[in-house]
Amino acid sequence: MHSTPLGFDERLPLYQRLRDALLERISAGEWLPDQSIPTEQELSNRYNVAVGTVRKAVDALVGEGLLQRVQGRGTYVRRPDFGGSLFRFFRQVSASGEVRVPQSQILARSLETPPTAARQALGLGEEERCIRLERLRLLDGKPLFHEQIWLPHTRFAALLDVDPEDFGNLLYPFYEAHCEQRIASARETLTVETASAEVAAALGVDASSPVVVIERIARGYDRSPLEYRLSRGGAATFRYQVEIS
Amino acid sequence: MHSTPLGFDERLPLYQRLRDALLERISAGEWLPDQSIPTEQELSNRYNVAVGTVRKAVDALVGEGLLQRVQGRGTYVRRPDFGGSLFRFFRQVSASGEVRVPQSQILARSLETPPTAARQALGLGEEERCIRLERLRLLDGKPLFHEQIWLPHTRFAALLDVDPEDFGNLLYPFYEAHCEQRIASARETLTVETASAEVAAALGVDASSPVVVIERIARGYDRSPLEYRLSRGGAATFRYQVEIS
DNA sequence: CAGTGGTCTAGACCACTGT
DNA sequence: CAGTGGTCTAGACCACTGC
């Protein structure tokens, strides 16, 4: 039975180094989303640490939302759900309160030089090009928000071969299926502006009425930026809540 | 040496019941903010559980932000800082990035029947009255946001005896000093509206320009609502960021 | 130096899942 | 039933704090 040494910084506690080692293997795609990782017992043997230490390392990753324990079955790589996303807070006026995925309508797709904000967010060079998507998201036929999306051409070239009609309502499973790019986390930034004529028309609101802008930078498991997205929706339907302490 | 029994629900794990017991003592004011709680050893003896179990209970409360460990010194009741509050995201255009507390200016104070939203948020009866404060918060003399605050008269009567000039920039230490009411947590809800004439004048923005409204319900350690607050600031200076995964 | 929390181990028993 | 994670215990040693 081999025992894999935990390299990294010797000064860090064991469970931290183990956590890093596990994260490494998730990032590398060795364990894919929805798959189970080895038993605590196995990991304990493999890395030659006590089960309690394995538990603490796994606890850390569970806390970070990367793993998920299931009593009696095992520990799984969690497929990130973006339920906490700011998008969720556009009031989808359904009285029932159930979560409904809005429909998508691709308005445009092109290969072009990205604007500076997108280029910097994605960490691209001056010369690199992006696939740009423009889409409208609707609920019950009514426009909810308007999106512009930039993706590095190098990673997402395969998207150019797909008929825009065939893009699903959810893009991330789509990226995974066609481009083997898996989104693990994101940062969203909320601001407010007044609607431009174009956006007002797309959303069906008055020109120069307030609009909520959500800028999203989505990253892979190795934290490299994969997608830059700008979404705009009518401010009247937006309501966001936080707990603080 | 006595051992205090952990009542509560027998079905819950020990560390959960211990966590509840500790929370009880914090809520009751037995251990005040910035004070240290007993040693893990002491708690282990007192409640007749292993130190590891005490650690897990304390870990839970640390995770909830109620306790704070200090290596080599002890574990302390944390004074909640509202650094995560939405207020923080009104861009205080200081290039340096340091946190600056805006100045406060009390515009009005009165004893009155609260509006329905405030009454319901505070869980008051139809007949109960509130102390209402209106204040302006400024940075470098420029208005940042406008606030209306409702406090149950029964708990905060002492505030009526204080000269409005003597209200500090921070209200919560003030509540604690004069009314023995300690704020432990809060819920904030963000919406966007267009400025009324009054608000526009107070903030120095154009009438009907977009305004961010933050509604806050602040609670004590026993989670009973203590304060209802409505704050409004110009949307142009607002920028909020979240991490999701 | 004594006392605190931080790390790590080892092992017992329980509760739940799937077969 | 065997196998998984969940709880709980007991004790060793370390790192940091304050006197």
Coordinates of C-alpha atoms (C1' of nucleotides) in Angstrom, one line a residue:
Chain A
M1 CA 0.0 0.0 0.0
H2 CA 1.5 3.3 -1.1
S3 CA 1.3 6.4 0.9
T4 CA 1.3 9.7 -1.1
P5 CA 3.4 12.4 0.6
L6 CA 1.8 15.7 1.2
G7 CA 4.2 18.1 -0.3
F8 CA 3.4 21.8 -0.2
D9 CA 4.4 24.0 2.7
E10 CA 5.7 22.0 5.6
R11 CA 4.6 24.7 8.0
L12 CA 0.9 24.3 7.3
P13 CA -1.2 21.9 9.4
L14 CA -1.7 18.5 7.9
Y15 CA -5.4 18.9 7.3
Q16 CA -4.7 22.1 5.3
R17 CA -2.2 20.4 3.1
L18 CA -4.6 17.5 2.6
R19 CA -7.3 19.9 1.7
D20 CA -5.0 21.4 -0.9
A21 CA -4.1 18.0 -2.3
L22 CA -7.8 17.0 -2.6
L23 CA -8.6 20.4 -4.3
E24 CA -5.7 19.7 -6.7
R25 CA -7.3 16.4 -7.8
I26 CA -10.7 18.0 -8.2
S27 CA -9.2 20.9 -10.3
A28 CA -7.4 18.4 -12.4
G29 CA -10.6 16.8 -13.3
E30 CA -9.6 13.5 -11.7
W31 CA -12.9 13.4 -9.8
L32 CA -15.7 14.9 -11.9
P33 CA -18.9 16.7 -10.6
D34 CA -21.5 14.3 -9.2
Q35 CA -18.9 11.6 -8.8
S36 CA -17.9 10.2 -5.4
I37 CA -14.4 10.6 -4.0
P38 CA -12.6 7.8 -2.2
T39 CA -13.8 6.7 1.3
E40 CA -12.4 8.5 4.3
Q41 CA -10.8 5.3 5.3
E42 CA -9.1 5.0 1.9
L43 CA -7.9 8.6 2.0
S44 CA -6.6 8.0 5.5
N45 CA -4.5 5.1 4.3
R46 CA -3.5 6.7 1.0
Y47 CA -2.1 9.9 2.7
N48 CA -1.1 8.2 5.9
V49 CA -3.1 10.5 8.2
A50 CA -5.8 9.7 10.8
V51 CA -9.4 9.6 9.7
G52 CA -10.1 12.6 11.9
T53 CA -7.7 14.6 9.9
V54 CA -9.3 13.5 6.7
R55 CA -12.6 14.6 8.1
K56 CA -11.3 18.0 8.9
A57 CA -9.9 18.4 5.4
V58 CA -13.1 17.3 3.8
D59 CA -15.1 19.5 6.2
A60 CA -13.2 22.5 4.9
L61 CA -14.0 21.7 1.2
V62 CA -17.6 21.0 2.2
G63 CA -17.7 24.4 3.8
E64 CA -16.3 25.9 0.6
G65 CA -19.1 24.3 -1.3
L66 CA -16.9 22.0 -3.4
L67 CA -17.8 18.7 -1.8
Q68 CA -21.0 17.3 -0.5
R69 CA -21.4 14.5 2.0
V70 CA -24.2 12.0 1.7
Q71 CA -24.8 9.9 4.9
G72 CA -24.3 6.2 4.3
R73 CA -23.3 6.7 0.6
G74 CA -20.2 8.7 0.3
T75 CA -18.7 12.2 -0.4
Y76 CA -19.4 13.7 -3.8
V77 CA -17.9 16.5 -5.9
R78 CA -20.6 19.1 -5.9
R79 CA -21.9 20.6 -9.1
P80 CA -22.0 24.3 -8.2
D81 CA -25.5 25.7 -8.3
F82 CA -25.7 29.3 -8.7
G83 CA -28.8 29.6 -6.6
G84 CA -27.1 32.4 -4.7
S85 CA -26.6 34.4 -7.8
L86 CA -27.9 37.8 -8.1
F87 CA -30.1 36.8 -11.0
R88 CA -32.3 34.9 -8.6
F89 CA -33.4 38.2 -7.2
F90 CA -35.2 39.4 -10.3
R91 CA -38.7 38.8 -8.9
Q92 CA -40.2 36.1 -11.0
V93 CA -43.6 37.1 -10.0
S94 CA -44.8 33.5 -9.7
A95 CA -46.9 33.3 -6.6
S96 CA -46.0 29.7 -5.9
G97 CA -42.4 30.5 -5.2
E98 CA -41.0 27.6 -7.2
V99 CA -37.7 28.1 -9.0
R100 CA -38.3 28.4 -12.7
V101 CA -35.5 28.6 -15.4
P102 CA -36.2 31.4 -17.8
Q103 CA -36.3 30.6 -21.5
S104 CA -33.3 31.7 -23.6
Q105 CA -33.3 33.3 -27.0
I106 CA -29.9 33.8 -28.7
L107 CA -30.1 37.1 -30.5
A108 CA -26.6 37.1 -32.0
R109 CA -23.3 35.2 -32.1
S110 CA -20.0 36.6 -33.5
L111 CA -16.3 36.3 -33.3
E112 CA -14.8 39.7 -32.4
T113 CA -12.2 41.7 -30.5
P114 CA -13.6 42.0 -27.0
P115 CA -14.1 45.4 -25.2
T116 CA -11.4 46.3 -22.7
A117 CA -13.5 45.3 -19.6
A118 CA -14.0 41.8 -21.0
R119 CA -10.5 41.4 -22.2
Q120 CA -9.1 42.4 -18.8
A121 CA -11.6 40.3 -16.9
L122 CA -10.6 37.2 -18.9
G123 CA -6.9 38.0 -18.7
L124 CA -6.5 38.0 -22.5
G125 CA -3.8 39.6 -24.7
E126 CA -4.4 42.5 -26.9
E127 CA -4.7 40.4 -30.0
E128 CA -7.0 37.6 -28.7
R129 CA -10.5 37.3 -29.9
C130 CA -13.7 36.3 -28.2
I131 CA -16.9 34.6 -29.1
R132 CA -19.7 37.1 -28.2
L133 CA -23.2 35.9 -27.5
E134 CA -26.2 38.2 -27.1
R135 CA -29.3 36.7 -25.6
L136 CA -32.6 37.5 -24.1
R137 CA -34.0 35.6 -21.2
L138 CA -37.8 35.5 -20.8
L139 CA -40.4 34.2 -18.4
D140 CA -43.8 33.4 -19.8
G141 CA -42.8 35.3 -22.9
K142 CA -42.0 38.5 -21.1
P143 CA -38.4 39.7 -21.2
L144 CA -36.6 39.4 -17.8
F145 CA -33.1 40.4 -18.7
H146 CA -30.8 41.0 -21.5
E147 CA -27.3 39.4 -21.6
Q148 CA -24.0 39.9 -23.4
I149 CA -21.4 37.1 -23.0
W150 CA -17.8 37.0 -24.0
L151 CA -15.8 33.7 -24.2
P152 CA -12.1 33.2 -25.1
H153 CA -12.0 31.9 -28.6
T154 CA -9.2 29.5 -27.8
R155 CA -11.2 27.5 -25.3
F156 CA -14.7 27.8 -26.8
A157 CA -14.1 27.5 -30.6
A158 CA -16.4 24.5 -30.7
L159 CA -19.4 26.8 -30.0
L160 CA -19.1 28.3 -33.4
D161 CA -20.1 25.0 -35.0
V162 CA -23.4 24.7 -33.1
D163 CA -26.6 26.0 -34.5
P164 CA -27.8 28.9 -32.3
E165 CA -31.2 27.3 -32.2
D166 CA -29.6 24.4 -30.4
F167 CA -28.3 26.4 -27.5
G168 CA -30.1 25.2 -24.4
N169 CA -31.6 27.4 -21.7
L170 CA -28.6 26.7 -19.5
L171 CA -25.2 27.5 -20.9
Y172 CA -22.9 25.9 -18.4
P173 CA -23.9 22.3 -19.0
F174 CA -23.5 23.3 -22.7
Y175 CA -20.0 24.5 -22.2
E176 CA -19.1 21.3 -20.5
A177 CA -20.6 19.1 -23.2
H178 CA -19.1 20.9 -26.2
C179 CA -15.9 22.5 -24.9
E180 CA -15.0 20.6 -21.7
Q181 CA -15.0 23.8 -19.7
R182 CA -16.5 23.4 -16.3
I183 CA -17.6 26.5 -14.3
A184 CA -16.8 26.2 -10.6
S185 CA -17.4 29.7 -9.2
A186 CA -18.1 33.3 -10.1
R187 CA -18.0 36.8 -8.9
E188 CA -20.9 39.1 -9.5
T189 CA -21.0 42.9 -9.2
L190 CA -24.2 44.8 -9.1
T191 CA -24.6 48.4 -10.2
V192 CA -27.5 50.6 -11.4
E193 CA -27.8 52.6 -14.5
T194 CA -30.5 54.2 -16.6
A195 CA -31.7 52.2 -19.6
S196 CA -30.2 53.0 -23.0
A197 CA -32.7 53.1 -25.9
E198 CA -31.6 49.6 -27.1
V199 CA -31.8 48.0 -23.7
A200 CA -35.1 49.7 -22.9
A201 CA -36.5 48.3 -26.2
A202 CA -35.2 44.8 -25.5
L203 CA -36.6 44.8 -22.0
G204 CA -39.8 46.6 -22.8
V205 CA -39.3 49.3 -20.2
D206 CA -39.3 53.1 -20.6
A207 CA -36.1 54.7 -21.9
S208 CA -34.0 56.1 -19.1
S209 CA -35.8 54.1 -16.4
P210 CA -33.5 52.5 -13.9
V211 CA -31.8 49.2 -14.8
V212 CA -29.8 46.7 -12.7
V213 CA -26.6 45.6 -14.2
I214 CA -25.0 42.4 -13.1
E215 CA -21.4 41.8 -14.2
R216 CA -20.3 38.2 -13.8
I217 CA -16.8 36.7 -14.1
A218 CA -17.1 32.9 -14.0
R219 CA -14.1 30.7 -13.3
G220 CA -13.1 27.1 -13.6
Y221 CA -11.9 24.8 -10.8
D222 CA -8.4 26.2 -11.2
R223 CA -9.9 29.7 -10.8
S224 CA -8.9 30.9 -14.3
P225 CA -11.6 33.2 -15.7
L226 CA -13.7 31.5 -18.5
E227 CA -16.6 33.7 -19.1
Y228 CA -17.4 37.4 -18.9
R229 CA -21.1 38.3 -18.8
L230 CA -23.1 41.6 -18.6
S231 CA -26.8 41.2 -17.8
R232 CA -29.3 44.0 -17.5
G233 CA -32.9 43.8 -16.1
G234 CA -35.5 46.3 -15.1
A235 CA -34.8 47.6 -11.6
A236 CA -38.5 47.6 -10.6
T237 CA -38.5 43.8 -10.5
F238 CA -35.3 43.5 -8.5
R239 CA -35.1 42.8 -4.8
Y240 CA -32.0 41.4 -3.0
Q241 CA -31.7 40.2 0.6
V242 CA -28.6 39.6 2.8
E243 CA -28.2 38.4 6.4
I244 CA -25.4 40.1 8.3
S245 CA -23.8 39.5 11.7
Chain B
M1 CA -18.1 19.6 40.8
H2 CA -21.5 20.0 39.3
S3 CA -22.4 18.8 35.8
T4 CA -25.1 20.8 34.1
P5 CA -27.4 18.6 32.2
L6 CA -28.1 19.4 28.5
G7 CA -31.8 19.4 28.3
F8 CA -33.3 20.2 24.9
D9 CA -34.2 17.6 22.4
E10 CA -32.6 14.3 23.3
R11 CA -32.4 13.3 19.6
L12 CA -30.0 16.0 18.7
P13 CA -26.2 15.3 18.8
L14 CA -24.5 16.4 22.0
Y15 CA -22.4 19.2 20.3
Q16 CA -25.7 20.7 18.9
R17 CA -27.3 20.8 22.3
L18 CA -24.1 22.2 23.8
R19 CA -24.1 24.9 21.1
D20 CA -27.7 25.8 22.0
A21 CA -26.8 25.9 25.7
L22 CA -23.9 28.3 25.0
L23 CA -26.0 30.5 22.8
E24 CA -28.6 30.6 25.5
R25 CA -26.1 32.0 27.9
I26 CA -24.9 34.6 25.4
S27 CA -28.4 35.7 24.6
A28 CA -29.2 36.0 28.3
G29 CA -26.3 38.5 28.6
E30 CA -24.4 36.2 30.9
W31 CA -21.3 36.6 28.8
L32 CA -21.2 40.1 27.2
P33 CA -19.5 41.2 24.0
D34 CA -15.7 41.4 24.2
Q35 CA -15.7 39.2 27.3
S36 CA -14.1 35.7 27.3
I37 CA -16.2 32.6 27.9
P38 CA -14.9 29.8 30.1
T39 CA -12.1 27.5 29.0
E40 CA -12.8 24.5 26.8
Q41 CA -11.5 22.4 29.8
E42 CA -14.0 24.1 32.1
L43 CA -16.9 23.7 29.7
S44 CA -15.9 20.1 29.2
N45 CA -16.2 19.5 33.0
R46 CA -19.2 21.7 33.5
Y47 CA -21.3 19.9 30.9
N48 CA -19.6 16.5 31.3
V49 CA -18.6 16.1 27.6
A50 CA -15.3 15.5 26.0
V51 CA -13.2 18.5 25.0
G52 CA -13.5 17.5 21.3
T53 CA -17.3 17.9 21.6
V54 CA -16.8 21.4 23.2
R55 CA -14.6 22.3 20.3
K56 CA -17.2 21.3 17.8
A57 CA -19.9 23.3 19.6
V58 CA -17.7 26.3 19.8
D59 CA -16.6 25.8 16.2
A60 CA -20.3 26.1 15.2
L61 CA -20.8 29.4 17.0
V62 CA -17.5 30.7 15.6
G63 CA -18.8 29.8 12.2
E64 CA -22.0 31.8 12.9
G65 CA -19.9 34.8 13.8
L66 CA -21.0 34.8 17.5
L67 CA -17.7 33.7 19.0
Q68 CA -14.1 34.4 18.2
R69 CA -11.1 32.3 19.2
V70 CA -7.8 33.9 20.1
Q71 CA -4.9 31.6 20.2
G72 CA -3.3 31.3 23.6
R73 CA -5.8 33.7 25.3
G74 CA -9.3 32.4 25.1
T75 CA -12.6 32.5 23.3
Y76 CA -14.5 35.7 23.2
V77 CA -18.1 36.9 22.5
R78 CA -17.7 38.7 19.2
R79 CA -19.1 42.2 18.9
P80 CA -20.8 42.0 15.5
D81 CA -19.3 44.3 12.9
F82 CA -21.6 45.2 10.1
G83 CA -18.8 45.4 7.6
G84 CA -20.8 43.1 5.3
S85 CA -23.6 45.5 5.3
L86 CA -24.9 46.8 2.1
F87 CA -24.2 50.4 3.3
R88 CA -20.5 49.6 2.8
F89 CA -21.1 49.5 -1.0
F90 CA -22.0 53.1 -1.4
R91 CA -18.7 54.1 -3.0
Q92 CA -16.9 56.3 -0.6
V93 CA -14.8 57.7 -3.3
S94 CA -11.7 57.8 -1.1
A95 CA -8.8 56.6 -3.2
S96 CA -7.0 55.2 -0.2
G97 CA -9.6 52.5 0.4
E98 CA -9.6 52.9 4.2
V99 CA -12.9 52.5 6.0
R100 CA -14.4 55.8 7.0
V101 CA -17.4 56.2 9.2
P102 CA -19.7 58.9 7.7
Q103 CA -20.8 61.8 9.9
S104 CA -24.3 61.8 11.2
Q105 CA -26.8 64.7 11.4
I106 CA -30.1 64.1 13.2
L107 CA -32.8 65.9 11.3
A108 CA -35.8 65.0 13.4
R109 CA -36.8 62.9 16.4
S110 CA -40.4 62.2 17.4
L111 CA -42.7 59.8 19.1
E112 CA -45.4 58.5 16.8
T113 CA -47.5 55.7 15.4
P114 CA -45.2 53.7 13.1
P115 CA -46.2 53.0 9.4
T116 CA -47.4 49.4 8.8
A117 CA -44.2 48.1 7.4
A118 CA -42.3 49.2 10.5
R119 CA -44.9 47.9 12.9
Q120 CA -45.0 44.5 11.3
A121 CA -41.2 44.3 11.0
L122 CA -40.9 45.1 14.7
G123 CA -43.8 42.8 15.7
L124 CA -45.7 45.5 17.5
G125 CA -49.4 45.8 18.3
E126 CA -51.7 48.3 16.7
E127 CA -51.5 50.7 19.6
E128 CA -47.8 50.7 20.2
R129 CA -45.8 53.8 19.4
C130 CA -42.3 54.2 18.1
I131 CA -39.5 56.7 18.4
R132 CA -38.7 57.8 14.9
L133 CA -35.3 59.3 13.9
E134 CA -34.5 60.9 10.7
R135 CA -30.9 61.5 9.9
L136 CA -28.5 62.4 7.1
R137 CA -25.2 60.7 6.7
L138 CA -22.4 62.7 5.1
L139 CA -18.9 62.1 4.0
D140 CA -16.7 65.2 3.6
G141 CA -19.8 67.3 3.9
K142 CA -21.5 65.6 1.0
P143 CA -24.7 63.7 1.6
L144 CA -24.2 59.9 1.2
F145 CA -27.6 58.6 2.3
H146 CA -30.8 59.5 4.1
E147 CA -32.2 57.4 6.9
Q148 CA -35.4 56.9 8.7
I149 CA -35.3 54.7 11.9
W150 CA -38.1 53.3 14.0
L151 CA -37.5 52.0 17.5
P152 CA -40.1 50.5 19.9
H153 CA -40.9 53.1 22.5
T154 CA -41.1 50.5 25.3
R155 CA -37.4 49.5 24.9
F156 CA -35.9 52.8 23.8
A157 CA -37.7 55.4 25.9
A158 CA -34.4 56.6 27.3
L159 CA -33.5 58.0 23.9
L160 CA -36.1 60.8 24.3
D161 CA -34.0 62.3 27.1
V162 CA -30.9 62.7 25.1
D163 CA -30.1 65.9 23.3
P164 CA -30.2 65.1 19.5
E165 CA -26.8 66.9 19.3
D166 CA -25.3 64.3 21.5
F167 CA -26.2 61.3 19.3
G168 CA -22.9 59.8 18.1
N169 CA -22.0 58.8 14.5
L170 CA -22.7 55.2 15.4
L171 CA -26.1 54.4 16.9
Y172 CA -25.6 50.8 18.1
P173 CA -23.0 51.6 20.9
F174 CA -25.4 54.4 21.8
Y175 CA -28.4 52.0 22.1
E176 CA -26.2 49.8 24.3
A177 CA -25.1 52.6 26.5
H178 CA -28.5 54.3 27.0
C179 CA -31.0 51.5 26.6
E180 CA -29.1 48.2 27.2
Q181 CA -30.2 46.9 23.9
R182 CA -27.5 45.0 22.0
I183 CA -27.8 44.4 18.3
A184 CA -26.6 41.0 17.2
S185 CA -27.6 40.6 13.6
A186 CA -29.7 42.1 10.9
R187 CA -31.4 41.4 7.6
E188 CA -31.1 43.9 4.8
T189 CA -33.2 44.1 1.6
L190 CA -32.1 46.1 -1.4
T191 CA -34.5 47.6 -4.0
V192 CA -34.3 50.4 -6.4
E193 CA -36.8 53.3 -6.9
T194 CA -36.8 56.7 -8.4
A195 CA -36.1 59.6 -6.1
S196 CA -39.0 61.5 -4.6
A197 CA -38.7 65.3 -4.5
E198 CA -37.8 65.3 -0.8
V199 CA -35.2 62.5 -1.0
A200 CA -33.7 64.1 -4.1
A201 CA -33.4 67.4 -2.3
A202 CA -31.8 65.8 0.8
L203 CA -29.3 63.8 -1.3
G204 CA -28.6 66.5 -3.8
V205 CA -29.5 64.4 -6.8
D206 CA -31.9 65.1 -9.7
A207 CA -35.6 64.3 -9.0
S208 CA -36.6 60.9 -10.4
S209 CA -33.1 59.8 -10.7
P210 CA -32.6 56.2 -9.5
V211 CA -32.1 55.6 -5.7
V212 CA -31.0 52.5 -3.9
V213 CA -33.2 51.7 -0.9
I214 CA -31.9 49.5 1.9
E215 CA -34.4 48.2 4.4
R216 CA -32.8 46.8 7.6
I217 CA -34.4 44.9 10.4
A218 CA -31.9 44.6 13.2
R219 CA -32.3 42.0 16.0
G220 CA -30.9 41.3 19.4
Y221 CA -29.1 38.1 20.5
D222 CA -32.5 36.5 21.2
R223 CA -33.4 37.4 17.6
S224 CA -36.2 39.7 18.5
P225 CA -36.4 42.7 16.2
L226 CA -35.2 45.9 17.8
E227 CA -34.8 48.4 15.0
Y228 CA -36.4 49.1 11.6
R229 CA -34.5 51.3 9.2
L230 CA -35.0 52.7 5.7
S231 CA -31.9 54.2 4.0
R232 CA -31.8 55.8 0.6
G233 CA -28.7 56.8 -1.4
G234 CA -28.0 57.8 -5.0
A235 CA -27.8 54.7 -7.2
A236 CA -24.9 56.1 -9.2
T237 CA -22.6 55.7 -6.2
F238 CA -23.7 52.1 -5.4
R239 CA -21.7 49.0 -6.3
Y240 CA -22.2 45.6 -4.7
Q241 CA -20.2 42.4 -5.1
V242 CA -20.8 38.7 -4.2
E243 CA -18.8 35.5 -4.6
I244 CA -20.9 32.5 -5.6
S245 CA -20.2 28.8 -5.9
Chain C
dC1 C1' 6.4 29.6 33.5
dA2 C1' 1.5 28.1 33.5
dG3 C1' -2.6 28.3 30.8
dT4 C1' -4.9 28.8 26.5
dG5 C1' -6.5 27.2 22.1
dG6 C1' -4.7 24.4 17.7
dT7 C1' -3.4 20.0 15.7
dC8 C1' -3.3 15.1 15.4
dT9 C1' -4.2 10.5 16.5
dA10 C1' -6.8 6.2 17.5
dG11 C1' -10.7 3.8 18.3
dA12 C1' -15.7 2.9 19.7
dC13 C1' -20.3 3.1 18.5
dC14 C1' -24.4 4.9 15.9
dA15 C1' -27.5 5.9 11.7
dC16 C1' -28.1 5.6 7.3
dT17 C1' -27.8 3.6 2.4
dG18 C1' -27.8 -0.1 -0.9
dT19 C1' -27.9 -5.0 -1.9
Chain D
dC1 C1' -25.8 -7.6 5.5
dA2 C1' -21.3 -4.8 4.7
dG3 C1' -19.9 -0.2 3.9
dT4 C1' -20.5 4.6 4.3
dG5 C1' -20.3 9.0 6.9
dG6 C1' -21.7 11.1 11.8
dT7 C1' -20.8 11.4 16.7
dC8 C1' -18.1 11.1 20.7
dT9 C1' -14.3 10.1 23.6
dA10 C1' -9.5 10.4 25.5
dG11 C1' -5.2 11.9 25.4
dA12 C1' -0.6 13.6 23.4
dC13 C1' 1.9 17.3 21.8
dC14 C1' 2.5 22.0 19.7
dA15 C1' 2.3 27.3 19.4
dC16 C1' 1.0 31.2 21.3
dT17 C1' 0.0 34.5 25.2
dG18 C1' 0.8 36.9 29.5
dC19 C1' 3.0 37.2 33.7

